[in-house]
Short mmCIF file of C-alpha atoms in Angstrom, two decimals:
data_model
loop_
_atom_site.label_atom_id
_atom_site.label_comp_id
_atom_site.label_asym_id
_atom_site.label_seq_id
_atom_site.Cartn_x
_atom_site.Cartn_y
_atom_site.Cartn_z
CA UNK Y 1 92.26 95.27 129.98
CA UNK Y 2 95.57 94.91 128.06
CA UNK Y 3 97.98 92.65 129.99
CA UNK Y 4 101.04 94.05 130.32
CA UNK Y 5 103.40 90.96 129.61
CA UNK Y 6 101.65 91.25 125.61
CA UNK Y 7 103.24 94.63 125.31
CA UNK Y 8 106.53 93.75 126.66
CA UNK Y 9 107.06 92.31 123.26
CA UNK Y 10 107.28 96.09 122.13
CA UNK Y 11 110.10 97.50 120.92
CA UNK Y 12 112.22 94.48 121.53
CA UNK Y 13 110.21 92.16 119.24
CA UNK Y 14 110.13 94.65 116.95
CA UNK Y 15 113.88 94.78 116.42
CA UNK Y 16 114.15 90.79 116.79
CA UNK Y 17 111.55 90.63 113.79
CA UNK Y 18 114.24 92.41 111.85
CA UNK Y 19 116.51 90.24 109.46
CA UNK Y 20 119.95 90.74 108.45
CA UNK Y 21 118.81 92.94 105.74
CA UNK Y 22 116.20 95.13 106.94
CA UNK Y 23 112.98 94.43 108.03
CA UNK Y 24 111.37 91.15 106.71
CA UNK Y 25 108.88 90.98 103.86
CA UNK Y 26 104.98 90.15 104.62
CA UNK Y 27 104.27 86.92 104.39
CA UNK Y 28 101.46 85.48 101.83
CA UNK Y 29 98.35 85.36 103.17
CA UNK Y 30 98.50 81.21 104.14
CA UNK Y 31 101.37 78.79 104.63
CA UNK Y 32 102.49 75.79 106.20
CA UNK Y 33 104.67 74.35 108.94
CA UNK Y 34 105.80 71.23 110.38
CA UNK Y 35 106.32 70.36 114.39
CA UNK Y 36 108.05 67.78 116.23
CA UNK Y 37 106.02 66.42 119.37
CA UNK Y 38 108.44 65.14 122.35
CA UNK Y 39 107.28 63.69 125.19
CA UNK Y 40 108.70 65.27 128.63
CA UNK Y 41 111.94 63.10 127.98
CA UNK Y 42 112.82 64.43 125.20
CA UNK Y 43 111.66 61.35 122.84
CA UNK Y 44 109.57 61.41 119.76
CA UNK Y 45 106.21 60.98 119.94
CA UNK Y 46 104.75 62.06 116.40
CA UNK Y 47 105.74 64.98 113.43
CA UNK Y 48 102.50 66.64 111.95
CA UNK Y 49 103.49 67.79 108.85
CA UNK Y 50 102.01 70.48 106.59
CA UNK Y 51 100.13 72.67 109.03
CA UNK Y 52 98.33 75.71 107.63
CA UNK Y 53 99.08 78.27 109.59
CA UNK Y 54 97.04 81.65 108.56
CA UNK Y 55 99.40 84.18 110.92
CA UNK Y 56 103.06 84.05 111.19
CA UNK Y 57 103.02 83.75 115.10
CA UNK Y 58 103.84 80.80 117.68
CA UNK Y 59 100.11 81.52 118.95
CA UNK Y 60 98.68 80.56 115.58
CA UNK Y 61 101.10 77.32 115.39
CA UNK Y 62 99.95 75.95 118.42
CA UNK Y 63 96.22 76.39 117.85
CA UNK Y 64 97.29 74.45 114.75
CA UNK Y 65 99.32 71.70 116.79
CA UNK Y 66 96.29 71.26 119.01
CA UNK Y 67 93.78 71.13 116.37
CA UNK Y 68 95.54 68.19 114.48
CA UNK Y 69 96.97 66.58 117.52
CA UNK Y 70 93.70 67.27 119.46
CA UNK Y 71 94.87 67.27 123.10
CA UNK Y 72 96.96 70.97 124.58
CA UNK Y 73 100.63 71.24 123.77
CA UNK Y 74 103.14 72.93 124.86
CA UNK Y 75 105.64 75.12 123.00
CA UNK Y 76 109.33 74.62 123.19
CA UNK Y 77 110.92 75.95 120.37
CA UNK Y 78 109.08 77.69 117.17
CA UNK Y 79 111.88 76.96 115.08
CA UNK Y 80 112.01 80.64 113.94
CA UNK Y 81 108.78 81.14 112.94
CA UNK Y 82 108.43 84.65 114.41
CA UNK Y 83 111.54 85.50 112.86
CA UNK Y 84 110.60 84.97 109.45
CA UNK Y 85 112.55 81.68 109.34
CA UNK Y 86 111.04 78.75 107.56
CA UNK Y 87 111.94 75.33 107.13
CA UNK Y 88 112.54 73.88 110.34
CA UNK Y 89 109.99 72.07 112.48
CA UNK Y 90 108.86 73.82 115.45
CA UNK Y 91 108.67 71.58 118.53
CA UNK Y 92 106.37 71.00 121.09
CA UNK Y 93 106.14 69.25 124.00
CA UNK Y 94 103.14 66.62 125.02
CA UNK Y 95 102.10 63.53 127.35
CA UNK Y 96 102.60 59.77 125.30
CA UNK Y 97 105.11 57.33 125.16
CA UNK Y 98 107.96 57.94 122.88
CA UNK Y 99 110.72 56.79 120.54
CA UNK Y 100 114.01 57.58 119.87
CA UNK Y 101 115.72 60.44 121.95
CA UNK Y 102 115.79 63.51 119.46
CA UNK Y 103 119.08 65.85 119.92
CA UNK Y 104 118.30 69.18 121.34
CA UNK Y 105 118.48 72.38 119.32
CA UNK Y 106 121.86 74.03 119.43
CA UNK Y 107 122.91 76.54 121.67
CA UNK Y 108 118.90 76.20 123.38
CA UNK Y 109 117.72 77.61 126.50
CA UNK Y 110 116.72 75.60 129.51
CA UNK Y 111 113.03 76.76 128.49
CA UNK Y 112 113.14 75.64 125.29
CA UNK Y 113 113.83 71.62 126.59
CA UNK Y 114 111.53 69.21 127.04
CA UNK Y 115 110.81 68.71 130.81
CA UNK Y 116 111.40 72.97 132.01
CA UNK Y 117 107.05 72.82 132.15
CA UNK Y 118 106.87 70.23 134.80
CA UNK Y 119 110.15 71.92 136.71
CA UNK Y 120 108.76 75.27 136.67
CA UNK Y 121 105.27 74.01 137.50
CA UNK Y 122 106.43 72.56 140.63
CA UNK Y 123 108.70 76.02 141.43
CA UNK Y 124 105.34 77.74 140.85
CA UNK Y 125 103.08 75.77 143.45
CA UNK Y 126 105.87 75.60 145.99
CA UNK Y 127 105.78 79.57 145.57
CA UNK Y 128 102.55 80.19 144.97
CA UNK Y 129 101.25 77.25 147.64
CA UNK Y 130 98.96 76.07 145.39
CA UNK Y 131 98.64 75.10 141.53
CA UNK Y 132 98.73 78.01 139.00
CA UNK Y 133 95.36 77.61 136.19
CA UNK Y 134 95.99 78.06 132.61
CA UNK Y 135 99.52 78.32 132.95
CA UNK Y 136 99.80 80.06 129.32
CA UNK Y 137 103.20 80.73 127.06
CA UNK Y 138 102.82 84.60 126.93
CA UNK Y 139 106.18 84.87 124.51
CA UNK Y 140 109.16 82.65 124.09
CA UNK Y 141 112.70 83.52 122.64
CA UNK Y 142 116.25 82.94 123.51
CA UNK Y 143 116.20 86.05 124.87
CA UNK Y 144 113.57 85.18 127.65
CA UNK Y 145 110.37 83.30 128.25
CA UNK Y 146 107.34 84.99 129.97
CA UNK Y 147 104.04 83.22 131.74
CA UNK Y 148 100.60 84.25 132.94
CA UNK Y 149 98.64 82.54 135.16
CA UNK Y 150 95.50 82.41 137.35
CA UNK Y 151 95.50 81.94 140.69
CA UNK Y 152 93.11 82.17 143.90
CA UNK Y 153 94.63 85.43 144.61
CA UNK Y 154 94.42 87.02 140.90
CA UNK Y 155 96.82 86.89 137.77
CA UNK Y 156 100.16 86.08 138.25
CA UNK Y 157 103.65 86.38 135.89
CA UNK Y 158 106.65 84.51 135.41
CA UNK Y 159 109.59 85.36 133.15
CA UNK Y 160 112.65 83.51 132.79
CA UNK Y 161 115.76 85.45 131.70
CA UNK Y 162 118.94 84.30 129.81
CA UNK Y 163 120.72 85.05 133.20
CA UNK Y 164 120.29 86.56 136.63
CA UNK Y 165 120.81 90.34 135.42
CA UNK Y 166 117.01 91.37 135.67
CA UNK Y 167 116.59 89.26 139.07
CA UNK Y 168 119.21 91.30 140.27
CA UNK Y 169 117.87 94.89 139.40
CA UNK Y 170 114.38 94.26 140.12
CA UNK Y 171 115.34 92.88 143.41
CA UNK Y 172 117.58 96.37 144.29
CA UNK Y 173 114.71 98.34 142.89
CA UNK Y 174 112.16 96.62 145.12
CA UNK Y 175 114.54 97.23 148.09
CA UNK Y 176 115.04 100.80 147.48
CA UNK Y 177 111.41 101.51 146.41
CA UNK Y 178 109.01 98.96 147.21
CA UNK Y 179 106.37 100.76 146.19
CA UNK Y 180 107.77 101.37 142.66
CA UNK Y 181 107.69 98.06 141.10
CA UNK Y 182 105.36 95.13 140.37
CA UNK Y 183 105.13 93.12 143.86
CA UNK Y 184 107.76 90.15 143.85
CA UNK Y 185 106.04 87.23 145.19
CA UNK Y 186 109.62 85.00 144.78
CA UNK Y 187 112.79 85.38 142.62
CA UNK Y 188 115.44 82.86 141.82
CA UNK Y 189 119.12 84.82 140.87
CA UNK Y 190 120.87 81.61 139.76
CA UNK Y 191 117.86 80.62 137.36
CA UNK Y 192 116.87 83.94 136.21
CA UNK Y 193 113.17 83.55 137.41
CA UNK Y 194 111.01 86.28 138.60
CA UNK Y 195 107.59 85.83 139.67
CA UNK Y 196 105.18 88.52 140.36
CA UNK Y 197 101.80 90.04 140.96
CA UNK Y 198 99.39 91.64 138.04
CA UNK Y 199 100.06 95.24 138.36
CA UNK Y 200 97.77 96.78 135.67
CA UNK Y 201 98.17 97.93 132.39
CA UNK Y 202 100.95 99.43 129.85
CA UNK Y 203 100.90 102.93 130.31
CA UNK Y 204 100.97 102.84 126.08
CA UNK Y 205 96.90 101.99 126.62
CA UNK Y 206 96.11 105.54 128.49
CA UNK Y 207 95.72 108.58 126.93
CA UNK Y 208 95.17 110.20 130.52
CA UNK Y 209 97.96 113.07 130.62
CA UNK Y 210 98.36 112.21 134.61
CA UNK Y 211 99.32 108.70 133.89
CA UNK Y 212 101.93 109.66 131.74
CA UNK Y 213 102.91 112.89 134.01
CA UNK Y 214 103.11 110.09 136.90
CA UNK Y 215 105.44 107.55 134.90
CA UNK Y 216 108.34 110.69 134.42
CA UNK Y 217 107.81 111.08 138.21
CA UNK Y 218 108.57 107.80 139.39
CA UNK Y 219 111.20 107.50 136.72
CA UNK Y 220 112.92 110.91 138.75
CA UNK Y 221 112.78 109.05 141.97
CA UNK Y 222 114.52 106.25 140.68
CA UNK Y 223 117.22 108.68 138.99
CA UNK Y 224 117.67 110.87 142.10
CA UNK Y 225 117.54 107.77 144.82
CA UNK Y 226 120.10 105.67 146.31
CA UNK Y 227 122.63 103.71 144.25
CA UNK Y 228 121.93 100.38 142.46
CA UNK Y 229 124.03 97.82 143.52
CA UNK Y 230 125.24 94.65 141.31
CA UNK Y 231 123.95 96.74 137.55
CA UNK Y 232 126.01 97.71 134.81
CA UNK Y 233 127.38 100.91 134.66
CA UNK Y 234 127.70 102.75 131.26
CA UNK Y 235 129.96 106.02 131.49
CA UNK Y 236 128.40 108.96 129.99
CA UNK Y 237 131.93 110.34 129.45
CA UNK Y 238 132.74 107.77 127.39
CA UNK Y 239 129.87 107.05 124.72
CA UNK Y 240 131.49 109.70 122.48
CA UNK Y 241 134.40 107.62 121.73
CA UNK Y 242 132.26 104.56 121.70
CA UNK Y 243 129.76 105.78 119.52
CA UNK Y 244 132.40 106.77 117.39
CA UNK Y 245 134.22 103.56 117.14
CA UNK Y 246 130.70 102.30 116.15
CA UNK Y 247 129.54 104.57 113.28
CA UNK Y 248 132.63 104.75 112.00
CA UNK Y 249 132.70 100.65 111.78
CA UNK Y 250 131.76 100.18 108.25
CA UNK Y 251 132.60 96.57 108.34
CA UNK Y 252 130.53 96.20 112.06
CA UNK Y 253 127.58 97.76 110.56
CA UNK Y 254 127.87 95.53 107.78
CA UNK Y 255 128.19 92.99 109.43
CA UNK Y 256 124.51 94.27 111.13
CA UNK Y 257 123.19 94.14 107.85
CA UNK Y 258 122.96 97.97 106.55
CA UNK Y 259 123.21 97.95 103.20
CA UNK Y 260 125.38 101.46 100.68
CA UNK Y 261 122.33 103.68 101.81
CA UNK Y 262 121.51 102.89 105.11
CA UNK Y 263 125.49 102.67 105.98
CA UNK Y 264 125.53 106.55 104.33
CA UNK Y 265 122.71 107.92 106.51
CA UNK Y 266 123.98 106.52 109.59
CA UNK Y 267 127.54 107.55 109.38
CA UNK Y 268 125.99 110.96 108.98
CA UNK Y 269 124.38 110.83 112.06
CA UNK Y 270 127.77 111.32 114.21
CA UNK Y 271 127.90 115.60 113.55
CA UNK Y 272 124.62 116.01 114.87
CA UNK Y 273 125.13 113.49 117.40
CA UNK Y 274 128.38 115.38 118.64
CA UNK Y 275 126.21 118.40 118.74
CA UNK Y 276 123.50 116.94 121.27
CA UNK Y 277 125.92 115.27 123.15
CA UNK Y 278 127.85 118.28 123.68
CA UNK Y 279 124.64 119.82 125.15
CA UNK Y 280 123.51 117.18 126.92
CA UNK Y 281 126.52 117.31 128.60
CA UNK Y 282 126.46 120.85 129.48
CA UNK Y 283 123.77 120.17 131.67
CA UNK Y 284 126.29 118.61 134.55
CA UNK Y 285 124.37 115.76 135.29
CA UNK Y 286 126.16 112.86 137.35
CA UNK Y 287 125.70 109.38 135.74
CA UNK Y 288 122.21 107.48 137.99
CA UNK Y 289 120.53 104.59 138.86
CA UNK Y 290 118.57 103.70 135.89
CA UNK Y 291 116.14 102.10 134.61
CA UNK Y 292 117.64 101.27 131.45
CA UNK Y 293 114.94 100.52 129.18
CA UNK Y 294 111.68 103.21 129.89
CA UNK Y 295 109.39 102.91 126.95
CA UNK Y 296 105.33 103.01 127.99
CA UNK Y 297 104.76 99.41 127.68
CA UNK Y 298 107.15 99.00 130.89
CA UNK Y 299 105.25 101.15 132.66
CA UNK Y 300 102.14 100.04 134.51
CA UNK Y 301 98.72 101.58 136.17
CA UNK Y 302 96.71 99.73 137.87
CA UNK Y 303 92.95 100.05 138.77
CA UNK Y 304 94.08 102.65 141.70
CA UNK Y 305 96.09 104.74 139.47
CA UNK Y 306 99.28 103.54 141.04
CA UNK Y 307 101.77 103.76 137.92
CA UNK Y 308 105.04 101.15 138.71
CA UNK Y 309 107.73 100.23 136.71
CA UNK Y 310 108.73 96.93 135.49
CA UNK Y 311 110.42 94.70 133.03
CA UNK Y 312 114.48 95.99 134.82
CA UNK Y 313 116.18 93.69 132.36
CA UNK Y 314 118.30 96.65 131.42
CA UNK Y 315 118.35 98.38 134.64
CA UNK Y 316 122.20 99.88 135.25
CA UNK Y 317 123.67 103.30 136.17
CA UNK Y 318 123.55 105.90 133.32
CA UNK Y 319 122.99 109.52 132.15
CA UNK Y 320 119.76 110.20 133.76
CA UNK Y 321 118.86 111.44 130.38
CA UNK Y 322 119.39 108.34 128.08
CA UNK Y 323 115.83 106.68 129.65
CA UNK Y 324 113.79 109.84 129.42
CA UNK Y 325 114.93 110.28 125.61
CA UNK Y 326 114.13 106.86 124.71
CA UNK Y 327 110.98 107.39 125.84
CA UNK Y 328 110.15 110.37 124.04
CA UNK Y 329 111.74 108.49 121.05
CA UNK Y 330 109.88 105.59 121.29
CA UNK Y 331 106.28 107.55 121.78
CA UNK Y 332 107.47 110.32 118.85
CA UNK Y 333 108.26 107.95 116.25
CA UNK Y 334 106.50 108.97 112.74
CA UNK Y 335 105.63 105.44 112.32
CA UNK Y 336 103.36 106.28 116.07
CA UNK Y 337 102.15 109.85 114.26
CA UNK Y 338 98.07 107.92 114.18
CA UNK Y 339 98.57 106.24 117.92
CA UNK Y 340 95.35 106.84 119.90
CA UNK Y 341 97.97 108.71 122.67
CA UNK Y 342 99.77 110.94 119.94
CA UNK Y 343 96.07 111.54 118.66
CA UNK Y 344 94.40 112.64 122.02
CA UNK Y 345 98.03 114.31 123.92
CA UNK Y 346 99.75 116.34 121.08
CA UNK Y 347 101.68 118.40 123.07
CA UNK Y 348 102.87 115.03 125.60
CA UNK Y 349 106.51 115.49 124.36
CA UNK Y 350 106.76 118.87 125.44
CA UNK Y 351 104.91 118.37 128.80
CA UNK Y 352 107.39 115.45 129.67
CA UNK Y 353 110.51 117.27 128.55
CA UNK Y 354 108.96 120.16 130.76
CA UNK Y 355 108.44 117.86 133.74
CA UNK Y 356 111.63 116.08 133.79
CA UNK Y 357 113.69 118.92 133.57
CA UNK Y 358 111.70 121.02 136.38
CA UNK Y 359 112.33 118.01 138.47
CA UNK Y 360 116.16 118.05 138.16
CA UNK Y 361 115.98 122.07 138.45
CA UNK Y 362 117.36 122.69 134.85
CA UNK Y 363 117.04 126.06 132.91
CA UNK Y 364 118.33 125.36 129.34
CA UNK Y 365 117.62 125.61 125.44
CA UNK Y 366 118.33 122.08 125.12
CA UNK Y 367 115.69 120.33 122.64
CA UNK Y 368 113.59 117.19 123.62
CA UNK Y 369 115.18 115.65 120.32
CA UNK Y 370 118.49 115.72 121.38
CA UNK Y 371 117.79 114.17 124.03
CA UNK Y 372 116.19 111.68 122.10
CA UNK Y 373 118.88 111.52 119.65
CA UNK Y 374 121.45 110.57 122.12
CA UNK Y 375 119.69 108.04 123.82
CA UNK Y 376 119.42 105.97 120.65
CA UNK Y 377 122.89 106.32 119.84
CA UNK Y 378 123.66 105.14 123.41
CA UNK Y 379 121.56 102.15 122.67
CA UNK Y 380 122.79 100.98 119.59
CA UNK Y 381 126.22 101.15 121.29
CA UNK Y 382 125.11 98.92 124.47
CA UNK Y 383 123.70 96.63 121.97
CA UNK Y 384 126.55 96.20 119.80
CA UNK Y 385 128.32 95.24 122.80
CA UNK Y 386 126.05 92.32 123.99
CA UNK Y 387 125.34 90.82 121.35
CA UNK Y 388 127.81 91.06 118.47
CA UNK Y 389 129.08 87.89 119.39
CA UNK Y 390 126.15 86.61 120.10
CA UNK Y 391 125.02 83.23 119.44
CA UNK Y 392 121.35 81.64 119.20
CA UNK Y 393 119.19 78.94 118.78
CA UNK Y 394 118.18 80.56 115.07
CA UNK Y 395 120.99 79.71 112.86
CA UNK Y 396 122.21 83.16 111.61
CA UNK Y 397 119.62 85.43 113.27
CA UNK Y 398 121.27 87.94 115.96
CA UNK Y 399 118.65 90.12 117.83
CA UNK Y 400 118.44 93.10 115.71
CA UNK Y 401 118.65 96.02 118.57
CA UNK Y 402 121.35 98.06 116.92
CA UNK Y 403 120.29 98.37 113.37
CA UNK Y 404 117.07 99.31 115.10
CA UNK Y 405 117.95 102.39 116.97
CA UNK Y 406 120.04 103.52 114.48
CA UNK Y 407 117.16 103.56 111.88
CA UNK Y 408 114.91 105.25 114.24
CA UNK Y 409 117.75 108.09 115.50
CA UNK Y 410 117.58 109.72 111.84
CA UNK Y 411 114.32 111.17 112.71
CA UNK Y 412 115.57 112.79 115.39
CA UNK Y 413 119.01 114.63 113.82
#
């Protein structure tokens, strides 16, 4: 069983992996790393230096930490280690008496301080009404944190968001269709926490044609239900002129890190763009509730059968559209051509496209691709938006969402 919360690294991680220049070179085969040990007050307990680390991954540092240190650590910051970032000492947090009161890292989250363990571990047994086992660091970012844990009643998850935006939309979806997401055992808006119940696996694992058949479906029920409340709301009528402004931004996508080529094939993208959009539109489709970000690994089955959606970070009011052509995107990539899924359901693009647009009662020439096309677009746009500006903990390093949709949307013009 594949948990679900390893996959929701996919296609997010992916694009955070990415540097200012592309994607990041392999690293040689060994290297090493330093890390900082605080105690829960945020003092100095000891620095291991020179760690060999054999996989560029938080998971391999810590198995590291604890083998030198030889007692369990917990990870606060990996210094941008999983960004390709080297140099600066990962820290961790463990029980001893300490020195001098180290200065946090800039612009940090709350779960990357010494002392969030111990507050969430008491949030978690008041919930839970007992204390969580093998409370375990799933993935850690400044974009979110995410927890597994075992319980008397079966695996639970935490995540931590950089606000209350996913709170808020998994909330409204559970209200609306509480059969439809992962069950929320308790939820704090304010503090952007979310814990809930183990609802299976990432629909990426199946190659059963139903499962996928059944994640389209309960995408349509979102799309045709009731209005979120509290989400974003991105205009369909007015990505054209935003995704303009955008491609034709050479300083912006610069500034993104495309260098003379990649800056010439993307600017070429806005004809064909124009083109799907223009039949997209055709269709007549109001903007719906959405769920913002439908790719397979935030999709779930569980032992049942029962396929729910989770991870509603991104969940707003949209084209209808925009989520089934990521997904057909994201499963259609040519880097995906060899996935076990592509392998055993060759014609699952079609069948989806076929499915989706039988639901909504649409007769029309309009290509899977452009559909696909479109939705990229749409998401380099969003992403642009949010995080531009944005500032991290990783001096430099932006999360890369927008140079990575606009890579993948030449293989679909």
């Amino acid at each position: 069983m594949v948990s679900a919360w390893h996959t929701w690294l996919t296609p997010t991680f992916e694009a955070r992996r990415l540097t200012q220049t592309g994607y990041r070179p392999e690293m040689s085969e060994r290297f090493l790393a330093d890390a900082v040990l605080l105690n829960s007050g945020g003092r100095e307990v000891a620095r291991l230096e020179r760690l060999e680390i054999s996989q560029e991954s938080a998971q391999a540092l810590t198995q590291a930490v604890e083998q030198r240190w030889g007692q369990a650590v917990w990870l606060l910051h990996d210094g941008g280690l999983e960004l390709g970032r080297r140099g600066t000492a990962a820290r961790f947090e463990v029980q001893g008496k300490g020195g001098a009161v180290l200065p946090g890292v800039p612009n940090d989250r709350p779960w990357q301080r010494p002392g969030w363990r111990a507050q969430i571990g008491a949030w978690l047994e008041t919930e839970l009404n007992e204390s969580p086992q093998r409370l375990t660091v799933i993935h850690a970012s400044d974009i979110g944190c995410v927890l597994s844990m075992e319980t008397g009643q079966g695996r639970r998850y935490f995540k931590a968001g950089e606000d209350g935006r996913e709170v808020r939309a998994a909330l409204e979806a559970a209200r609306l269709f509480p059969t439809l997401t992962p069950e929320i055992l308790a939820a704090d808006e304010q503090r952007g926490w979310l814990l809930t119940r183990d609802a299976g696996v990432c629909l990426l694992t199946s190659v059963r044609l139903d499962d996928w058949r059944g994640g389209v479906a309960r995408l349509t029920q979102v799309q045709q239900g009731a209005s979120f409340a509290g989400v974003p709301i991105h205009r369909f009528a007015e990505l054209p002129a935003r995704a303009e402004a955008l491609l034709l931004d050479t300083a912006a996508l610069t500034h993104w890190g495309l260098n003379t080529e990649q800056l010439r094939f993307v600017q070429a993208l806005l004809s064909p763009f124009w083109a799907a959009y223009e039949h997209v539109a055709a269709l007549g489709l109001p903007d719906t509730p959405a769920h913002g970000d439908f790719h397979p690994n935030n999709v779930l089955i569980d032992a049942e059968g029962v396929v729910r959606l989770f991870d509603w970070s991104e969940g707003c009011t949209q084209h209808p559209l925009l989520d089934l052509g990521w997904l057909l995107a994201f499963v259609q990539h040519p880097a995906r051509a060899e996935h076990p899924v592509r392998m055993a359901l060759p014609e699952l693009a079609q069948t989806l496209w076929r499915d989706w647009l039988s639901a909504w009662k649409l007769t029309t020439a309009l290509r899977w691709q452009d559909a696909a096309l479109v939705a990229l677009i749409h998401r380099a746009v969003v992403y642009d938006a949010r995080y531009r500006s944005w500032t991290g903990s990783v001096p430099g390093f932006r999360p890369q969402f927008t140079p990575y949709y606009l890579n993948m949307a030449r293989h679909f013009a």
